[in-house]
PDB file of C-alpha atoms (C1' of nucleotides) in Angstrom:
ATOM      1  CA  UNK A 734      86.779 -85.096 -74.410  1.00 96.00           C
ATOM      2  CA  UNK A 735      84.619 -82.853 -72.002  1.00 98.00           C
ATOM      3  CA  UNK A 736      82.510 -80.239 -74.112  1.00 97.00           C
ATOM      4  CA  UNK A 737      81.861 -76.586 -72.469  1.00 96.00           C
ATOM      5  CA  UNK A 738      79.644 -74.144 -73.957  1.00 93.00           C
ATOM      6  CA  UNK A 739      81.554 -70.797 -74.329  1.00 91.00           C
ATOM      7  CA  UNK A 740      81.601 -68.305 -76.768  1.00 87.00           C
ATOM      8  CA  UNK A 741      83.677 -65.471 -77.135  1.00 92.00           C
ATOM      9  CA  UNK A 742      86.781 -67.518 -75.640  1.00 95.00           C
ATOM     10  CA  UNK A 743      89.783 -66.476 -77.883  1.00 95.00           C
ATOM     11  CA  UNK A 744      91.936 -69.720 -77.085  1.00 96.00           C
ATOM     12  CA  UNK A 745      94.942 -68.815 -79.283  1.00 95.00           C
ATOM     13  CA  UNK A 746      95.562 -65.402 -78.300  1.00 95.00           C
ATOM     14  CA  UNK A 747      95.078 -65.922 -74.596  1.00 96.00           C
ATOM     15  CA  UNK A 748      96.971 -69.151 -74.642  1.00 96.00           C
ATOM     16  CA  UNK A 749      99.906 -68.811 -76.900  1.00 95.00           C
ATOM     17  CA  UNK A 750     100.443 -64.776 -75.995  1.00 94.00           C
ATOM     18  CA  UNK A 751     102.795 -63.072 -73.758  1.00 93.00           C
ATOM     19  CA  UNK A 752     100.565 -64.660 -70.287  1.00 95.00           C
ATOM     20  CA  UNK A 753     101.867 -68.039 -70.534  1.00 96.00           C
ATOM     21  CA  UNK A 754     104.757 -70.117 -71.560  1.00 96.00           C
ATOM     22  CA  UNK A 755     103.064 -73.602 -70.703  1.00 97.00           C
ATOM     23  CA  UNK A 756     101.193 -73.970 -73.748  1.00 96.00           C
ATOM     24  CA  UNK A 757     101.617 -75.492 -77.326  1.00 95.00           C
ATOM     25  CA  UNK A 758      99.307 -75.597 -80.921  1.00 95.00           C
ATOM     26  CA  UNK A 759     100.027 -79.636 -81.899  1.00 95.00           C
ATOM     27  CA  UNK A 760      97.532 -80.912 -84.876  1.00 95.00           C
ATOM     28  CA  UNK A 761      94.617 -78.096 -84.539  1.00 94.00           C
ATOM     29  CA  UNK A 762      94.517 -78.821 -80.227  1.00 97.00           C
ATOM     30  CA  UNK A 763      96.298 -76.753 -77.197  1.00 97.00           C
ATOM     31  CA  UNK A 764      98.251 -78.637 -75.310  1.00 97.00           C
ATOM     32  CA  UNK A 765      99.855 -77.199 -71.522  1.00 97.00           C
ATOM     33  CA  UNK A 766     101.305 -78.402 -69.163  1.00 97.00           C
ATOM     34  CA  UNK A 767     101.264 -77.772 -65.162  1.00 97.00           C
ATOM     35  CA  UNK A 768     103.357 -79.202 -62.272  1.00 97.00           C
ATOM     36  CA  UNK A 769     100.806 -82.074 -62.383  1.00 97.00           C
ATOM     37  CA  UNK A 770      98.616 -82.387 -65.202  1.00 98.00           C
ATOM     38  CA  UNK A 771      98.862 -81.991 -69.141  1.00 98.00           C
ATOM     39  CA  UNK A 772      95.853 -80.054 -70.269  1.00 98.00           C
ATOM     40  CA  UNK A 773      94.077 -80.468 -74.227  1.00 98.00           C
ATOM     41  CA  UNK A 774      91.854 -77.694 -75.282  1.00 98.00           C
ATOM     42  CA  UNK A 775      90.794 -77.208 -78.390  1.00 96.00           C
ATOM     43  CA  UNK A 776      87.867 -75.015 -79.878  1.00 93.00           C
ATOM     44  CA  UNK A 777      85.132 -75.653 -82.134  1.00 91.00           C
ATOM     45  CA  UNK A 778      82.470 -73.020 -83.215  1.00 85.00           C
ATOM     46  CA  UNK A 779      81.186 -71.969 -79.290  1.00 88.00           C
ATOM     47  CA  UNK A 780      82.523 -74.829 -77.930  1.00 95.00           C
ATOM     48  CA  UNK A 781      85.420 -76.149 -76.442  1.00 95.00           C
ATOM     49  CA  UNK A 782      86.295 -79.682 -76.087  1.00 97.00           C
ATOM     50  CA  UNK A 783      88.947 -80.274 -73.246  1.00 98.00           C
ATOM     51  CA  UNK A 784      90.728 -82.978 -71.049  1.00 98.00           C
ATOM     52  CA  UNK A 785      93.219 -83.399 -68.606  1.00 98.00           C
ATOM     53  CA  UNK A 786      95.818 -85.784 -68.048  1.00 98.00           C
ATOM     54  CA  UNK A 787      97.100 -88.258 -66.275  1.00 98.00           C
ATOM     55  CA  UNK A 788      93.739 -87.493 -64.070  1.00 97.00           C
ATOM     56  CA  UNK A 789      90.440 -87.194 -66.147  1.00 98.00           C
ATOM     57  CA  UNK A 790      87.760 -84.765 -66.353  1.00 98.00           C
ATOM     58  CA  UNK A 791      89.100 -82.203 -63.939  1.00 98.00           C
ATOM     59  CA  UNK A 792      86.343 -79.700 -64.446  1.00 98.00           C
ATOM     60  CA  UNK A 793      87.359 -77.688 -61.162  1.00 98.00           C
ATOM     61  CA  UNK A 794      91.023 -77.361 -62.633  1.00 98.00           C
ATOM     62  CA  UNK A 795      89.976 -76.402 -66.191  1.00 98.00           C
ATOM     63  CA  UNK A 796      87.144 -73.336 -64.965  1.00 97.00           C
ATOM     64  CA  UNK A 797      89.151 -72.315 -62.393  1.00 97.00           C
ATOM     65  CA  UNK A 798      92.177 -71.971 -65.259  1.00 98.00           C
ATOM     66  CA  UNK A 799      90.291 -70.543 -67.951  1.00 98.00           C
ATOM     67  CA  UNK A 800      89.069 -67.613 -65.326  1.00 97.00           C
ATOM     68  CA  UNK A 801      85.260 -68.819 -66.174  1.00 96.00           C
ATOM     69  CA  UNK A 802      83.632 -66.858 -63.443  1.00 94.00           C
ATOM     70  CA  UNK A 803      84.718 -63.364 -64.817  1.00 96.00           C
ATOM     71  CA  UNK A 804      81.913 -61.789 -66.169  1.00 96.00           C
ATOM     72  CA  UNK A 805      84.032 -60.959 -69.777  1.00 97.00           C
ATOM     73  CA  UNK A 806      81.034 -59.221 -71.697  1.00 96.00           C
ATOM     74  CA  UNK A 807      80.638 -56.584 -68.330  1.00 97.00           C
ATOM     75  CA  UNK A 808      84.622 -55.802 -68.499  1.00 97.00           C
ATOM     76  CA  UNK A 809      85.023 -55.434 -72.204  1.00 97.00           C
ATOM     77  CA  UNK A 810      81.678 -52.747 -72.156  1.00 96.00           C
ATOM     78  CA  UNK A 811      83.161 -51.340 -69.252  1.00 96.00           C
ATOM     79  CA  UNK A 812      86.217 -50.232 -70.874  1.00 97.00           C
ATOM     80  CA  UNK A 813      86.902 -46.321 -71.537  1.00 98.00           C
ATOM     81  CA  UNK A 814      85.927 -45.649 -75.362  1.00 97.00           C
ATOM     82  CA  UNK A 815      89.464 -45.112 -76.774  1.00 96.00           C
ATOM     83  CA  UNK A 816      90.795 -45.778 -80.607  1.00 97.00           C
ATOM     84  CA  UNK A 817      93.661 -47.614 -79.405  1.00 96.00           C
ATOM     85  CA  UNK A 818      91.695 -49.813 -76.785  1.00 97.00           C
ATOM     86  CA  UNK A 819      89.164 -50.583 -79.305  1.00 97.00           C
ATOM     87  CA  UNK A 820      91.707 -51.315 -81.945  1.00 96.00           C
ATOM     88  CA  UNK A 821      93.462 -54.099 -79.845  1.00 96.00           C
ATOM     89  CA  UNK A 822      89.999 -55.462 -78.830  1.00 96.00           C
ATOM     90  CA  UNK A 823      88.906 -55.774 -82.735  1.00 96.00           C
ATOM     91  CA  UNK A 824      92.245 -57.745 -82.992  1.00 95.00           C
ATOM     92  CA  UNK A 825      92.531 -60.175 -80.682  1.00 95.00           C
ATOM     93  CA  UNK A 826      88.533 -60.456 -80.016  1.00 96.00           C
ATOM     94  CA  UNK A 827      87.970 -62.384 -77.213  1.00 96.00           C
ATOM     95  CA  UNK A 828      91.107 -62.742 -75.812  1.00 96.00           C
ATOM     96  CA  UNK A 829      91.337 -63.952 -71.881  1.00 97.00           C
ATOM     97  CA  UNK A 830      93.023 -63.603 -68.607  1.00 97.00           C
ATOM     98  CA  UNK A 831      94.247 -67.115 -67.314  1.00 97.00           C
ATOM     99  CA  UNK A 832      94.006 -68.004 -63.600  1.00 98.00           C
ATOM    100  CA  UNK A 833      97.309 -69.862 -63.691  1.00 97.00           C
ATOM    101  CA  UNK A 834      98.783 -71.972 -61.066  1.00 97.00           C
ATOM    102  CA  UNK A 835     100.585 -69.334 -58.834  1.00 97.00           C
ATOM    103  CA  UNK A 836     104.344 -71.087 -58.501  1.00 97.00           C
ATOM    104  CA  UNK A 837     104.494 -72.289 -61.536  1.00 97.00           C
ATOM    105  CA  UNK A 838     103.675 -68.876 -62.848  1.00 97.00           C
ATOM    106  CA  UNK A 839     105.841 -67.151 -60.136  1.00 97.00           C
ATOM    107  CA  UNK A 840     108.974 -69.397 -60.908  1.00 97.00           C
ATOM    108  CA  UNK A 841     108.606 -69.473 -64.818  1.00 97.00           C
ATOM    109  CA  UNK A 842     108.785 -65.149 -65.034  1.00 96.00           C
ATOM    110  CA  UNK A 843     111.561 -65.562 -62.358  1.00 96.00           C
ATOM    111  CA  UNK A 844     113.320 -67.031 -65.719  1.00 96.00           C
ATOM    112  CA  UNK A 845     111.588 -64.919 -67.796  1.00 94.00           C
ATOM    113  CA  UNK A 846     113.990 -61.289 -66.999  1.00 94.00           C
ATOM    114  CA  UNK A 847     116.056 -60.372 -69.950  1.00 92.00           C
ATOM    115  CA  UNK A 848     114.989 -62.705 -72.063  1.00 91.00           C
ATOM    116  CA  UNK A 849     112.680 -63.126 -75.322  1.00 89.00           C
ATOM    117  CA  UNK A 850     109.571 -65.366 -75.624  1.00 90.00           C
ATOM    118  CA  UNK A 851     111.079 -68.142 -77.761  1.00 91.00           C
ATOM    119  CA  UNK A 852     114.273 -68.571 -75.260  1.00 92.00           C
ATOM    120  CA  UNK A 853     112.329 -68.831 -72.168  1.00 92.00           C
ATOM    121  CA  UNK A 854     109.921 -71.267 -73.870  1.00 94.00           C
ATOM    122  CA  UNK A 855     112.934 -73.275 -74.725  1.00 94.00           C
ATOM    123  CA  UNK A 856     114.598 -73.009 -71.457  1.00 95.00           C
ATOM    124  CA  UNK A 857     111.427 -73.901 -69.483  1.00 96.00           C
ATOM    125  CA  UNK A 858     110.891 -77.093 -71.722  1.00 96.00           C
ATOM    126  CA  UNK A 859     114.414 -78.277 -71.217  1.00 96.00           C
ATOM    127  CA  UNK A 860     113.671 -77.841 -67.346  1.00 96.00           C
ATOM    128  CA  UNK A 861     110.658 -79.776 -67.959  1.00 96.00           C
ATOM    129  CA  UNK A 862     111.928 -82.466 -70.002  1.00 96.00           C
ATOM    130  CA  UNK A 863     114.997 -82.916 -67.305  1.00 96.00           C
ATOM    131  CA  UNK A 864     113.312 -82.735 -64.475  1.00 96.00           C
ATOM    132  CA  UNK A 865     109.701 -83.334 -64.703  1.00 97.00           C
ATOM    133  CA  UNK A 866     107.392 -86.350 -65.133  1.00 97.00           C
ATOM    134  CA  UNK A 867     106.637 -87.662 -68.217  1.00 97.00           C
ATOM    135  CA  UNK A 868     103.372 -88.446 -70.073  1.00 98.00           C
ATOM    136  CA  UNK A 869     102.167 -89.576 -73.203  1.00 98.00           C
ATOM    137  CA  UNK A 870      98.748 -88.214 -74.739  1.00 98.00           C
ATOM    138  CA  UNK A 871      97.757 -88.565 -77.994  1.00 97.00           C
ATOM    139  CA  UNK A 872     100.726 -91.035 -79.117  1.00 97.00           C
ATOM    140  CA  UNK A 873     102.993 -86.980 -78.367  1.00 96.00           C
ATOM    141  CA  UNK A 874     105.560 -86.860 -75.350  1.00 96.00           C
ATOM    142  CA  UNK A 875     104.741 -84.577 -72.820  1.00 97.00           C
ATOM    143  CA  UNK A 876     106.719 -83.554 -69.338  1.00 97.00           C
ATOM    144  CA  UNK A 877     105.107 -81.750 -66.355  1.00 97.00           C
ATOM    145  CA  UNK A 878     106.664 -78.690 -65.090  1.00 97.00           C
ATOM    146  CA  UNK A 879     109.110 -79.743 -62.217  1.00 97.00           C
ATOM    147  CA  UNK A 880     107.895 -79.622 -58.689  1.00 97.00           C
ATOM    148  CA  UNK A 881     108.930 -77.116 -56.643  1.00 97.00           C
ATOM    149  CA  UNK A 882     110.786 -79.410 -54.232  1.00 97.00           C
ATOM    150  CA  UNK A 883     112.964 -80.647 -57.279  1.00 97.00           C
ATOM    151  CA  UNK A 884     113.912 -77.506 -58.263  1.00 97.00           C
ATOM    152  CA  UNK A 885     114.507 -76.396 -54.763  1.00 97.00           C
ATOM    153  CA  UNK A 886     117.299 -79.559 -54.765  1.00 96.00           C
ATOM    154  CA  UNK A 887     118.935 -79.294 -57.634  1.00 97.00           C
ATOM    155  CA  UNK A 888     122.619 -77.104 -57.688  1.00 96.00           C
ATOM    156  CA  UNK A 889     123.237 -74.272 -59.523  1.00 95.00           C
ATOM    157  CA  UNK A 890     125.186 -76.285 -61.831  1.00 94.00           C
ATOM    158  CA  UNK A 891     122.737 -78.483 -63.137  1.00 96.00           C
ATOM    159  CA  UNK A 892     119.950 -75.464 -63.044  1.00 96.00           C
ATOM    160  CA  UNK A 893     122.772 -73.806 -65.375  1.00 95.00           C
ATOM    161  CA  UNK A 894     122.285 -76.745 -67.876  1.00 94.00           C
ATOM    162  CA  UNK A 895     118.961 -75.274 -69.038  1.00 95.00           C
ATOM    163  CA  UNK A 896     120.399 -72.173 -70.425  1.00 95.00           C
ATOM    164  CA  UNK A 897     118.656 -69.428 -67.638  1.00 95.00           C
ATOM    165  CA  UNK A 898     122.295 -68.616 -66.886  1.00 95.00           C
ATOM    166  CA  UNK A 899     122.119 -65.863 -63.386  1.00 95.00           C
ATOM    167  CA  UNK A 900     118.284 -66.659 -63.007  1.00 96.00           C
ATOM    168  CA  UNK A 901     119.695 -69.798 -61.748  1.00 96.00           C
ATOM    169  CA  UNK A 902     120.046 -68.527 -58.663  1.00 95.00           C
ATOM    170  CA  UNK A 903     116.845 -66.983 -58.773  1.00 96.00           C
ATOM    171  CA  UNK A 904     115.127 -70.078 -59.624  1.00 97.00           C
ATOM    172  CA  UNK A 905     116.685 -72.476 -56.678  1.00 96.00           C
ATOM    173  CA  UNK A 906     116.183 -69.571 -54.248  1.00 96.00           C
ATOM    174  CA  UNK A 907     112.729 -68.723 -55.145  1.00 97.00           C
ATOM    175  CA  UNK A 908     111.942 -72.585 -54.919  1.00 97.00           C
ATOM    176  CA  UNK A 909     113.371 -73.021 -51.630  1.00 97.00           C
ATOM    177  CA  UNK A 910     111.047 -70.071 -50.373  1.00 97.00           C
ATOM    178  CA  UNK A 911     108.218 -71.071 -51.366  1.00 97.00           C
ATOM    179  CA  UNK A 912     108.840 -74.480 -49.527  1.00 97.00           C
ATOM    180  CA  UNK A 913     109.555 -72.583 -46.671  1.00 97.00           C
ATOM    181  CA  UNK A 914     106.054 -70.884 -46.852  1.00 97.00           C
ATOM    182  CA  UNK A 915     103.726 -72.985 -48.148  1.00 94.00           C
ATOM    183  CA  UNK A 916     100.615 -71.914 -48.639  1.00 95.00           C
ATOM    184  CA  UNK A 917     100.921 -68.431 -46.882  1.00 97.00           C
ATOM    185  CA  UNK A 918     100.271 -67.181 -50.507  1.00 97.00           C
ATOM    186  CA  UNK A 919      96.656 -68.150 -49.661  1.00 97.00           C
ATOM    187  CA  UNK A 920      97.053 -65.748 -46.137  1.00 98.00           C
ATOM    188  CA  UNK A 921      97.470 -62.730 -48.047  1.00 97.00           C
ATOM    189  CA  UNK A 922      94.555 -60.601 -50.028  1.00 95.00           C
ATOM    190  CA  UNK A 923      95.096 -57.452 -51.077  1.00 96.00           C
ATOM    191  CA  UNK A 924      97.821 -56.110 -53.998  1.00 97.00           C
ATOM    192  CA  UNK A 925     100.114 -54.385 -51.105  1.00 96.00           C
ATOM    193  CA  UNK A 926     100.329 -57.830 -49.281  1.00 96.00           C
ATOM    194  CA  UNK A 927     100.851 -59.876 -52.047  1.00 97.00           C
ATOM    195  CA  UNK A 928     103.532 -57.461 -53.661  1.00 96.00           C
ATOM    196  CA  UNK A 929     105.706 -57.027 -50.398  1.00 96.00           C
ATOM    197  CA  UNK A 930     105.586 -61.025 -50.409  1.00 96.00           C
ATOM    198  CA  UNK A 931     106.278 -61.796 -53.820  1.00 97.00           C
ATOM    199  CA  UNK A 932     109.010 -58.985 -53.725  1.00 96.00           C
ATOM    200  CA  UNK A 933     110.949 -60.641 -50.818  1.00 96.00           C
ATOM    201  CA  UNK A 934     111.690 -63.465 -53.198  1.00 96.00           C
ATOM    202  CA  UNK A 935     115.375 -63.093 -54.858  1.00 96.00           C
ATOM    203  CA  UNK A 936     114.669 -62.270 -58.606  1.00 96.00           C
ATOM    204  CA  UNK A 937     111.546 -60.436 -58.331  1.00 96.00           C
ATOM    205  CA  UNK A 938     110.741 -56.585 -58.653  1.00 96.00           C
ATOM    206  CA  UNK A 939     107.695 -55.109 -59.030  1.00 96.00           C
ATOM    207  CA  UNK A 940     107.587 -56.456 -63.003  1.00 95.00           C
ATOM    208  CA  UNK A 941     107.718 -60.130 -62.282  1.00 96.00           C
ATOM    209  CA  UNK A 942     105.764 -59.540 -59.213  1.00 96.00           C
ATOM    210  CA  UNK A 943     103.143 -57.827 -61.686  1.00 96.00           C
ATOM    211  CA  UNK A 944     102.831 -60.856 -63.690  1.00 96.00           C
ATOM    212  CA  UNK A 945     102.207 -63.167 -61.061  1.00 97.00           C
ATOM    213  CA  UNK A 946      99.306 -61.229 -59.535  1.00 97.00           C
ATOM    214  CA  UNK A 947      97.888 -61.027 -62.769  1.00 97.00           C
ATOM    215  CA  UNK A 948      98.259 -63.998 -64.168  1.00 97.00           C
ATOM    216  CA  UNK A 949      98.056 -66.687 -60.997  1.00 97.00           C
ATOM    217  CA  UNK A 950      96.052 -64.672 -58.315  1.00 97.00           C
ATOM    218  CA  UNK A 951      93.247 -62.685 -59.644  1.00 97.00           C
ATOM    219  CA  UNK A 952      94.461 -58.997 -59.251  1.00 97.00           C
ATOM    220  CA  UNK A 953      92.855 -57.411 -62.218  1.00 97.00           C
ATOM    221  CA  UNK A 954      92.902 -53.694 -61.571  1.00 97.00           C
ATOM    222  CA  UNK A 955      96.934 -53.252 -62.211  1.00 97.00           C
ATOM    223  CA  UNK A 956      98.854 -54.498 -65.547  1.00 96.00           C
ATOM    224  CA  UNK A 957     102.416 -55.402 -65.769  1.00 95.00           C
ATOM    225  CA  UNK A 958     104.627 -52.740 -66.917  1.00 94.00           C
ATOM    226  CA  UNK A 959     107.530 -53.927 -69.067  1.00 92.00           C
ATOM    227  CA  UNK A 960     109.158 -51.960 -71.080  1.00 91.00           C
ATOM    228  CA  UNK A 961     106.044 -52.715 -73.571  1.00 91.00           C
ATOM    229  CA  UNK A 962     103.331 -51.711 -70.494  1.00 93.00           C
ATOM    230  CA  UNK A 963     105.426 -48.739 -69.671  1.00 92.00           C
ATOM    231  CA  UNK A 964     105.561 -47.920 -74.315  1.00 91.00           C
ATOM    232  CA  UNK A 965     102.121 -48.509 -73.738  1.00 93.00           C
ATOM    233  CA  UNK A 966     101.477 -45.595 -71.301  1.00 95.00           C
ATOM    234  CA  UNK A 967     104.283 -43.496 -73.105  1.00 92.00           C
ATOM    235  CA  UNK A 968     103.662 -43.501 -75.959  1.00 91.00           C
ATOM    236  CA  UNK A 969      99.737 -44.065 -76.549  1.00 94.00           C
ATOM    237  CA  UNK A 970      98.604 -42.367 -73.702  1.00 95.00           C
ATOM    238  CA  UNK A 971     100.898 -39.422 -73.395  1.00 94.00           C
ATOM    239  CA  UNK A 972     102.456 -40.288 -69.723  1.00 94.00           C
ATOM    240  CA  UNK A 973     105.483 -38.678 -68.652  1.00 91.00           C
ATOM    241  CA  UNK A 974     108.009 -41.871 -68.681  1.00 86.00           C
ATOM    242  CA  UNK A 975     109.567 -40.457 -65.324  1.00 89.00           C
ATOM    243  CA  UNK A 976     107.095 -41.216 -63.450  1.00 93.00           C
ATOM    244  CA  UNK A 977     107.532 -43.337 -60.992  1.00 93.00           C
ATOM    245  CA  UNK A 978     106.074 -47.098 -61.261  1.00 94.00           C
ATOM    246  CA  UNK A 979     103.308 -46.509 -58.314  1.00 94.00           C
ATOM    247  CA  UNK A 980     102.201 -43.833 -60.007  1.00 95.00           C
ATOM    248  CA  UNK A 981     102.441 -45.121 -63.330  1.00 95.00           C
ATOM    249  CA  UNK A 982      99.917 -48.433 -61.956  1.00 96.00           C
ATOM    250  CA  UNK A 983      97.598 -45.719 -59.796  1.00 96.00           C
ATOM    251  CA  UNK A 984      96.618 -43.911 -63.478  1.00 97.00           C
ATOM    252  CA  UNK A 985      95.958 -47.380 -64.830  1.00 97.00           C
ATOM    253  CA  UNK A 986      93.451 -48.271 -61.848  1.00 97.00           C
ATOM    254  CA  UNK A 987      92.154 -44.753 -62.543  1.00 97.00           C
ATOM    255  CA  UNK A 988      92.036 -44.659 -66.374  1.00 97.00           C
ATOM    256  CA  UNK A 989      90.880 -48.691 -66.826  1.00 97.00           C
ATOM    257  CA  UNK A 990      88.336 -48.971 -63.614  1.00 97.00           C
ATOM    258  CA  UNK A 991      89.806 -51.362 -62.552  1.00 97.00           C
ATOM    259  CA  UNK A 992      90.777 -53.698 -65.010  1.00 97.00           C
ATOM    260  CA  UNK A 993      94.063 -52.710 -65.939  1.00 97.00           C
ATOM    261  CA  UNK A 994      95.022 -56.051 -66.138  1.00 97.00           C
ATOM    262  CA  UNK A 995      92.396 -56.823 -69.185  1.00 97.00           C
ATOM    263  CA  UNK A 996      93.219 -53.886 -70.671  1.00 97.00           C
ATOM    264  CA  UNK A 997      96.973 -53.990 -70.749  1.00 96.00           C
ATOM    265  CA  UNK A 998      96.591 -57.646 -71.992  1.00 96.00           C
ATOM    266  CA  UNK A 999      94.782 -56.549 -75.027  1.00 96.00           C
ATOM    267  CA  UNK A1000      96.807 -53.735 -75.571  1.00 96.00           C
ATOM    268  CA  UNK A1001     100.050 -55.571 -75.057  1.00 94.00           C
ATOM    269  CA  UNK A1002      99.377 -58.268 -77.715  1.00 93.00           C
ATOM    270  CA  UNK A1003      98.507 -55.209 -80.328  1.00 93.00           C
ATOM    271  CA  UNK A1004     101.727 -53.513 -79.398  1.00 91.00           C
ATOM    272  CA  UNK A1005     104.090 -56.122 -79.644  1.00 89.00           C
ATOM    273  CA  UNK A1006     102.552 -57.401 -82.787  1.00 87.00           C
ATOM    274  CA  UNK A1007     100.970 -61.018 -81.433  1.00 87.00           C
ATOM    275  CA  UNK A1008      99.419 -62.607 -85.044  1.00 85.00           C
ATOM    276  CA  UNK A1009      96.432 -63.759 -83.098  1.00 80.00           C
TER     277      UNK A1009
ATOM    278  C1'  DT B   5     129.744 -60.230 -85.164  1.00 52.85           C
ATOM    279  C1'  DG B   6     127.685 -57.226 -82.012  1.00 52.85           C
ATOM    280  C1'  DT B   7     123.514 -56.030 -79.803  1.00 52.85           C
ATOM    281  C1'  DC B   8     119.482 -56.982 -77.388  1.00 52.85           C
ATOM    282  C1'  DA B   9     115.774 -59.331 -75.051  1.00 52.85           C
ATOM    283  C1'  DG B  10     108.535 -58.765 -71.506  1.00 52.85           C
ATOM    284  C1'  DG B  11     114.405 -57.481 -65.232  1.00 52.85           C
ATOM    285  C1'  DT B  12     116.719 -57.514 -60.830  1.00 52.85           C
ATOM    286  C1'  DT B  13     120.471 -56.703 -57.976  1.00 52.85           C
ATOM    287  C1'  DT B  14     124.300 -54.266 -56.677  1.00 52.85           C
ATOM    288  C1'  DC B  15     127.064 -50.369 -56.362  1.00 52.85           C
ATOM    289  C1'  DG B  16     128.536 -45.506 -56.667  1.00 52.85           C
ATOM    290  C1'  DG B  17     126.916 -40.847 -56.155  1.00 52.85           C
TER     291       DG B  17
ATOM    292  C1'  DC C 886     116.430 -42.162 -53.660  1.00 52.85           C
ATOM    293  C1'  DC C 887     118.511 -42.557 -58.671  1.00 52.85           C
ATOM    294  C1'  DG C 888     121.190 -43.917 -62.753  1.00 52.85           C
ATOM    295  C1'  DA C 889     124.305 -47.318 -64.520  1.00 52.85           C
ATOM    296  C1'  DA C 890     126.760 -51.556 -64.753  1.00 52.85           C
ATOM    297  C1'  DA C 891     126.726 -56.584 -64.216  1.00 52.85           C
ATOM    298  C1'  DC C 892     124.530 -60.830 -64.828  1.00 52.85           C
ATOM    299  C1'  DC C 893     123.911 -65.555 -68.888  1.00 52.85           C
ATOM    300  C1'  DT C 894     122.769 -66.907 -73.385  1.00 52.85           C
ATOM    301  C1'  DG C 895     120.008 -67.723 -77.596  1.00 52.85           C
ATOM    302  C1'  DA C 896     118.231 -65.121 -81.327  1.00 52.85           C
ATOM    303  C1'  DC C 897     118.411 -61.674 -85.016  1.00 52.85           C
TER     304       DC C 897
END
DNA sequence: TGTCAGGTTTCGG
DNA sequence: CCGAAACCTGAC
């Protein structure tokens, strides 16, 4: 195991919260799994201890993941001085935005619409355990989230197996265009850019499209607004709820200087009630 | 047993 | 543009 200094790092909250479906507590150590590595974290008093499988000592991948090069301490002080803000931070102390890998993280909230947690955690392992590679760490059984191109072959039919039911079509779709433009994800730059993009893909709206920016491509200044961002901004900050979804992200740029995102994860994981 | 879940698309007005 | 129905299915 690699050892990282790093303090402040609230593993559980930021990996097992609403951010990330890829990621499991087995025997006191995180395991998570990517379209090409399985990834063990596990903390110990300012430390972490990590490792990556079935190639070794990845240190790129795992700072790159864990969003190391935020400066944390800078965003938390900069926050506005609210009770409800504050409240959430006492909670889940610590707690992290993930640089994810970005279709991975675009395909598994395609799946994501309509459903709770535990079913799309179940429906994404089933994927996995069908269709992706399988590897063995610690003596435990892990699969790899499929590759894009398998998903992008499979029918409907055999998508269907996995319980995602219409996202089906959603899921081989979205595949297929991201084959089709590879790597022009790493063309674009700005919010606007990236949402008209993302939005273009069958299945996504500005929600999922949300989630993907935040979670897999470093926009920090919106948050996504599910019905829980959108309670949120309701009913703890006294917005109208017909305003329109532009306006409803421009406040949070306003309000949160720019780190929406960081805020709205804190305050998310308070709201719905994450045990952290 | 019926409703609902971290939405999006489609359709009618 | 805007509200409502339709889409699948496991979970409570």
């Amino acid at each position: 195991m690699n050892k990282l200094n790093l303090s402040n790092y609230n593993l559980h909250s930021t990996l097992l919260g609403g951010q990330s479906f890829s990621w499991d507590l087995k025997d006191g150590a995180y395991y998570g799994f990517t379209q090409d590595k399985i990834v063990k974290i596990l903390s110990q008093k300012g430390y972490i201890f990590w490792q990556t499988y079935p190639q070794s000592n990845d240190e790129n991948f795992i700072k790159n993941y864990l969003n190391l090069d935020v400066d944390y301490e800078y965003i938390i002080q900069n926050f506005p001085k609210d009770t409800h803000l504050e409240k959430a931070i006492n909670k889940h102390s610590g707690l992290r935005i993930l640089n994810q890998d970005f279709e991975q993280t675009l395909l598994s909230f395609i799946l994501s619409s309509a459903k709770n947690i535990k079913a799309i955690r179940s429906s994404i392992r089933d994927l996995n355990k069908k269709y992706g590679q399988k590897i063995i760490v610690d003596n435990k059984v892990f699969y790899l989230f499929p590759k894009t191109e398998i998903l992008a072959g499979l029918s409907i039919a055999e998508l269907k197996n996995s319980s995602i039911g219409f996202r089906a079509n959603y899921l081989k779709s979205s595949a297929q265009k991201l084959i089709e433009n590879k790597d022009k994800i790493n063309s674009l730059k700005t919010e606007n850019e990236y949402r008209d993009f993302l939005t273009s893909f069958n299945g996504v709206g500005n929600k999922i499209a949300d989630c993907t920016m935040v979670f897999s491509l470093k926009i920090q200044d919106i948050t996504p607004l599910d019905v829980w961002g959108i309670r949120i901004l309701t009913d703890l900050y006294g917005l109208e709820n017909n305003l329109k979804y532009e306006q409803m992200q421009s406040w949070v740029k306003d309000y949160f200087k720019g780190y929406g995102a960081w805020a709205g994860q804190f305050l998310f994981e308070d709201i719905r009630g994450f045990k952290p």
